Each structure stands twice: as structure tokens, then as C-alpha cells.
mmCIF file of C-alpha atoms in Angstrom:
data_model
loop_
_atom_site.group_PDB
_atom_site.id
_atom_site.type_symbol
_atom_site.label_atom_id
_atom_site.label_comp_id
_atom_site.label_asym_id
_atom_site.label_seq_id
_atom_site.Cartn_x
_atom_site.Cartn_y
_atom_site.Cartn_z
ATOM 1 C CA MET A 141 23.950 -11.943 4.353
ATOM 2 C CA ALA A 142 25.708 -9.190 6.642
ATOM 3 C CA PRO A 143 23.214 -7.867 9.405
ATOM 4 C CA SER A 144 24.004 -4.573 7.661
ATOM 5 C CA GLN A 145 22.563 -5.778 4.309
ATOM 6 C CA SER A 146 18.801 -6.102 4.192
ATOM 7 C CA ALA A 147 16.965 -8.102 1.054
ATOM 8 C CA SER A 148 15.423 -6.184 -1.207
ATOM 9 C CA PRO A 149 11.834 -6.934 -2.543
ATOM 10 C CA PRO A 150 11.696 -8.667 -5.441
ATOM 11 C CA PRO A 151 9.900 -7.099 -8.067
ATOM 12 C CA GLU A 152 6.144 -7.091 -8.833
ATOM 13 C CA LEU A 153 5.519 -8.992 -11.660
ATOM 14 C CA PRO A 154 3.152 -7.010 -13.926
ATOM 15 C CA ARG A 155 -0.265 -8.382 -13.354
ATOM 16 C CA ASP A 156 -2.320 -9.738 -16.250
ATOM 17 C CA PRO A 157 -5.609 -8.333 -16.396
ATOM 18 C CA MET A 158 -7.647 -11.715 -17.098
ATOM 19 C CA VAL A 159 -5.601 -13.110 -14.023
ATOM 20 C CA ALA A 160 -6.616 -9.906 -11.911
ATOM 21 C CA ARG A 161 -10.210 -10.378 -12.831
ATOM 22 C CA ARG A 162 -10.025 -14.580 -11.862
ATOM 23 C CA GLN A 163 -8.544 -13.635 -9.051
ATOM 24 C CA ALA A 164 -11.496 -10.902 -7.887
ATOM 25 C CA VAL A 165 -13.988 -13.784 -8.965
ATOM 26 C CA MET A 166 -12.230 -16.443 -7.055
ATOM 27 C CA ALA A 167 -12.009 -14.268 -3.924
ATOM 28 C CA LEU A 168 -15.899 -13.446 -4.009
ATOM 29 C CA CYS A 169 -16.389 -17.047 -4.717
ATOM 30 C CA ALA A 170 -14.960 -18.331 -1.690
ATOM 31 C CA ASP A 171 -16.060 -15.559 0.874
ATOM 32 C CA GLY A 172 -19.807 -16.039 -0.659
ATOM 33 C CA THR A 173 -22.083 -19.476 -0.088
ATOM 34 C CA LEU A 174 -23.403 -21.802 -1.746
ATOM 35 C CA ASP A 175 -26.987 -19.590 -2.113
ATOM 36 C CA ASP A 176 -24.901 -17.025 -3.994
ATOM 37 C CA LEU A 177 -23.091 -18.790 -6.197
ATOM 38 C CA GLU A 178 -26.401 -20.449 -7.563
ATOM 39 C CA ALA A 179 -28.217 -16.540 -7.115
ATOM 40 C CA VAL A 180 -25.212 -15.582 -9.695
ATOM 41 C CA MET A 181 -25.549 -18.522 -11.927
ATOM 42 C CA ASP A 182 -29.223 -17.968 -11.903
ATOM 43 C CA ALA A 183 -28.472 -14.304 -13.116
ATOM 44 C CA LEU A 184 -26.689 -15.194 -15.839
ATOM 45 C CA ALA A 185 -29.070 -18.170 -17.367
ATOM 46 C CA TYR A 186 -26.076 -19.569 -18.784
ATOM 47 C CA GLU A 187 -27.145 -22.696 -20.411
ATOM 48 C CA GLY A 188 -24.427 -24.352 -22.354
ATOM 49 C CA ALA A 189 -22.682 -27.770 -21.869
ATOM 50 C CA VAL A 190 -19.956 -27.820 -18.952
ATOM 51 C CA GLU A 191 -17.974 -31.083 -18.680
ATOM 52 C CA ASP A 192 -16.413 -32.101 -15.584
ATOM 53 C CA LEU A 193 -12.365 -32.747 -16.000
ATOM 54 C CA ARG A 194 -11.780 -33.714 -12.745
ATOM 55 C CA ARG A 195 -15.145 -34.549 -10.609
ATOM 56 C CA PRO A 196 -15.131 -32.272 -7.649
ATOM 57 C CA GLU A 197 -13.676 -33.773 -4.703
ATOM 58 C CA THR A 198 -12.659 -33.727 -1.376
ATOM 59 C CA GLY A 199 -9.068 -34.047 0.409
ATOM 60 C CA LEU A 200 -7.058 -32.376 3.113
ATOM 61 C CA VAL A 201 -4.060 -29.667 2.370
ATOM 62 C CA MET A 202 -1.330 -28.877 4.903
ATOM 63 C CA VAL A 203 -1.930 -25.441 6.490
ATOM 64 C CA ARG A 204 1.166 -24.062 7.709
ATOM 65 C CA GLY A 205 1.781 -20.977 9.873
ATOM 66 C CA ARG A 206 4.912 -18.463 11.038
ATOM 67 C CA MET A 207 5.631 -17.884 14.519
ATOM 68 C CA GLY A 208 5.161 -14.386 15.083
ATOM 69 C CA GLY A 209 3.791 -13.677 12.174
ATOM 70 C CA ASP A 210 7.202 -13.878 10.523
ATOM 71 C CA GLY A 211 9.391 -16.555 12.391
ATOM 72 C CA ASN A 212 9.809 -20.095 11.618
ATOM 73 C CA PRO A 213 7.237 -21.637 9.457
ATOM 74 C CA PHE A 214 5.532 -24.771 11.287
ATOM 75 C CA ASN A 215 2.658 -27.397 10.482
ATOM 76 C CA PHE A 216 -0.306 -25.842 11.304
ATOM 77 C CA GLY A 217 -2.704 -28.900 11.531
ATOM 78 C CA GLU A 218 -4.739 -29.655 8.550
ATOM 79 C CA ALA A 219 -7.960 -28.345 5.929
ATOM 80 C CA THR A 220 -10.497 -30.114 4.596
ATOM 81 C CA VAL A 221 -10.363 -28.984 0.562
ATOM 82 C CA THR A 222 -13.044 -29.600 -2.362
ATOM 83 C CA ARG A 223 -11.265 -28.958 -5.795
ATOM 84 C CA ALA A 224 -12.844 -29.188 -9.504
ATOM 85 C CA ALA A 225 -11.862 -28.945 -12.621
ATOM 86 C CA VAL A 226 -14.511 -27.928 -15.747
ATOM 87 C CA ARG A 227 -14.717 -27.312 -19.340
ATOM 88 C CA LEU A 228 -17.310 -24.568 -21.357
ATOM 89 C CA GLN A 229 -18.332 -26.134 -24.795
ATOM 90 C CA SER A 230 -16.745 -23.034 -25.801
ATOM 91 C CA GLY A 231 -13.585 -24.473 -24.769
ATOM 92 C CA GLU A 232 -12.681 -22.212 -21.144
ATOM 93 C CA THR A 233 -11.144 -24.407 -18.234
ATOM 94 C CA GLY A 234 -12.033 -23.563 -14.708
ATOM 95 C CA PHE A 235 -10.945 -24.624 -11.560
ATOM 96 C CA ALA A 236 -11.813 -24.327 -7.799
ATOM 97 C CA TYR A 237 -10.873 -25.362 -4.741
ATOM 98 C CA GLN A 238 -12.892 -24.368 -1.879
ATOM 99 C CA LEU A 239 -12.537 -24.933 2.074
ATOM 100 C CA GLY A 240 -14.908 -27.089 3.265
ATOM 101 C CA ARG A 241 -16.731 -30.351 1.974
ATOM 102 C CA ASP A 242 -19.458 -28.379 -0.245
ATOM 103 C CA VAL A 243 -19.200 -29.741 -3.645
ATOM 104 C CA LYS A 244 -21.597 -28.101 -5.641
ATOM 105 C CA LYS A 245 -20.050 -25.121 -4.192
ATOM 106 C CA ALA A 246 -17.114 -26.229 -5.763
ATOM 107 C CA ARG A 247 -17.887 -26.846 -8.891
ATOM 108 C CA LEU A 248 -20.254 -23.805 -9.172
ATOM 109 C CA ALA A 249 -17.128 -21.708 -8.620
ATOM 110 C CA ALA A 250 -14.689 -23.471 -11.250
ATOM 111 C CA ILE A 251 -17.648 -22.913 -13.567
ATOM 112 C CA LEU A 252 -17.715 -18.844 -13.025
ATOM 113 C CA ASP A 253 -13.870 -18.869 -13.049
ATOM 114 C CA ALA A 254 -14.450 -20.273 -17.054
ATOM 115 C CA LEU A 255 -16.943 -18.301 -17.423
ATOM 116 C CA VAL A 256 -15.282 -15.077 -16.660
ATOM 117 C CA GLN A 257 -12.963 -15.860 -19.212
ATOM 118 C CA ASN A 258 -15.638 -16.258 -21.697
ATOM 119 C CA PRO A 259 -15.511 -13.318 -24.418
ATOM 120 C CA ARG A 260 -19.450 -13.195 -24.122
ATOM 121 C CA TYR A 261 -19.703 -14.215 -20.347
ATOM 122 C CA GLY A 262 -16.531 -12.629 -18.687
ATOM 123 C CA ARG A 263 -18.526 -8.887 -18.004
ATOM 124 C CA GLU A 264 -21.647 -10.585 -16.680
ATOM 125 C CA VAL A 265 -20.228 -12.761 -14.068
ATOM 126 C CA GLU A 266 -18.318 -9.367 -12.880
ATOM 127 C CA ARG A 267 -21.935 -7.187 -13.248
ATOM 128 C CA ALA A 268 -23.769 -10.452 -11.721
ATOM 129 C CA MET A 269 -21.618 -10.401 -8.884
ATOM 130 C CA ASP A 270 -22.241 -7.131 -7.957
ATOM 131 C CA PRO A 271 -23.982 -7.224 -4.912
ATOM 132 C CA LEU A 272 -22.410 -10.278 -3.227
ATOM 133 C CA ARG A 273 -19.742 -7.717 -3.755
ATOM 134 C CA THR A 274 -21.220 -4.727 -2.104
ATOM 135 C CA ARG A 275 -22.770 -7.295 0.528
ATOM 136 C CA LEU A 276 -19.180 -8.887 1.699
ATOM 137 C CA ALA A 277 -17.808 -5.743 1.406
ATOM 138 C CA GLY A 278 -20.666 -4.354 3.929
ATOM 139 C CA GLU A 279 -19.914 -6.925 6.344
ATOM 140 C CA ARG A 280 -16.287 -6.354 6.212
ATOM 141 C CA SER A 281 -16.796 -2.879 7.231
ATOM 142 C CA THR A 282 -19.271 -4.227 9.950
ATOM 143 C CA ARG A 283 -16.759 -6.090 11.429
ATOM 144 C CA GLU A 284 -13.701 -4.029 10.996
ATOM 145 C CA ARG A 285 -15.832 -0.805 13.236
ATOM 146 C CA ARG A 286 -17.081 -3.431 15.994
ATOM 147 C CA THR A 287 -13.302 -4.554 15.665
ATOM 148 C CA ALA A 288 -11.992 -0.985 16.361
ATOM 149 C CA ALA A 289 -14.727 -0.173 19.203
ATOM 150 C CA THR A 290 -12.859 -2.821 21.250
ATOM 151 C CA ARG A 291 -9.067 -1.406 20.423
ATOM 152 C CA VAL A 292 -7.666 -0.367 23.847
ATOM 153 C CA ASN A 293 -4.213 1.685 23.259
ATOM 154 C CA PHE A 294 -2.400 1.220 26.118
ATOM 155 C CA PHE A 295 0.150 4.279 25.613
ATOM 156 C CA THR A 296 -2.099 6.666 26.261
ATOM 157 C CA MET A 297 -3.869 4.828 29.172
ATOM 158 C CA VAL A 298 -3.717 6.661 32.836
ATOM 159 C CA ARG A 299 -2.394 4.345 35.491
ATOM 160 C CA GLY A 300 -4.137 5.207 39.272
ATOM 161 C CA GLU A 301 -1.064 6.404 40.154
ATOM 162 C CA ASP A 302 -0.374 8.634 38.142
ATOM 163 C CA GLN A 303 -3.703 10.631 38.844
#
């Protein structure tokens, strides 16, 4: 590609609403704690059978990085990940990958992934996760405020000899 040419970004694919719902639930599961996920399951009061398609297991994944954020990729290191796959008695299948070794959290996340696909429980899962969503948004806002308070703008600082 000539230097004057630029690669156009790939067109955005239309998002399936179910995929978007599952992604939102999985993001909350990843950021939440085991206690958070247990509280969501308690709020749902789901009593149906859950079959483990794959027992939760822990392994390693390679984490890749890029020099300067957009340069050449390199292997940064390994991260411990736990994965789980379950099927509800109604047929929905859920999958989860969680950083760390928490087998119970990975299994609960997989169950929530399956439940959000269920016509009866889908909206209930989202409602049950509202307190977690609100708490995480508040924590993120606090973290961003604290970070912004330490920001230094080097372009407006006055040097001692300029006074």
C-alpha cells in the first residue's frame, strides 16, 4: 500500500441483539466478584437442572501486546483463565471464560450466559444485574475522577525562567 493510501476501517457488522445482551452480561460477570454472581443467582431463584458440558477447568492463555499500543505485536506473558460450559434443562447453552482460578465464578457466569438466552429468564437476568451494573459504574466514575485529578498538562505549565 502506498504511503498516501490509507486502509479504510472494516464496515461494522450489524449487531444481533442477543449477542449484545450476552456481551453485556459477560462484561458484568468478568468485573463482578463471586459474591456478586451468587447474589444475582439468588435474586433469580433459578431451580432448573444445569448440566456441565465441560467441567470448569483452569489453564493458561498467552497475552499479546503491541509496542506503543499500535506497533508490532509481542507475547506479553501468560494469564490464568478458568472456563466453563453448561446447558440448561430447557436447552440453552452458556459459556464463560474468567481470569483467575475461581471455578465456581466461571460456572455461575456460564449459567448466567445460558439464562440470558432463555425467553423466561433473559430480562430477569438483566434486572438482577442492575445493582452490580450501578455499583461498577460508580466505581469506574470514582476511579476516573481520581485519575483526572492527577493529570498534568505539560503544555500550560510555566517554567521558572519564563516568569
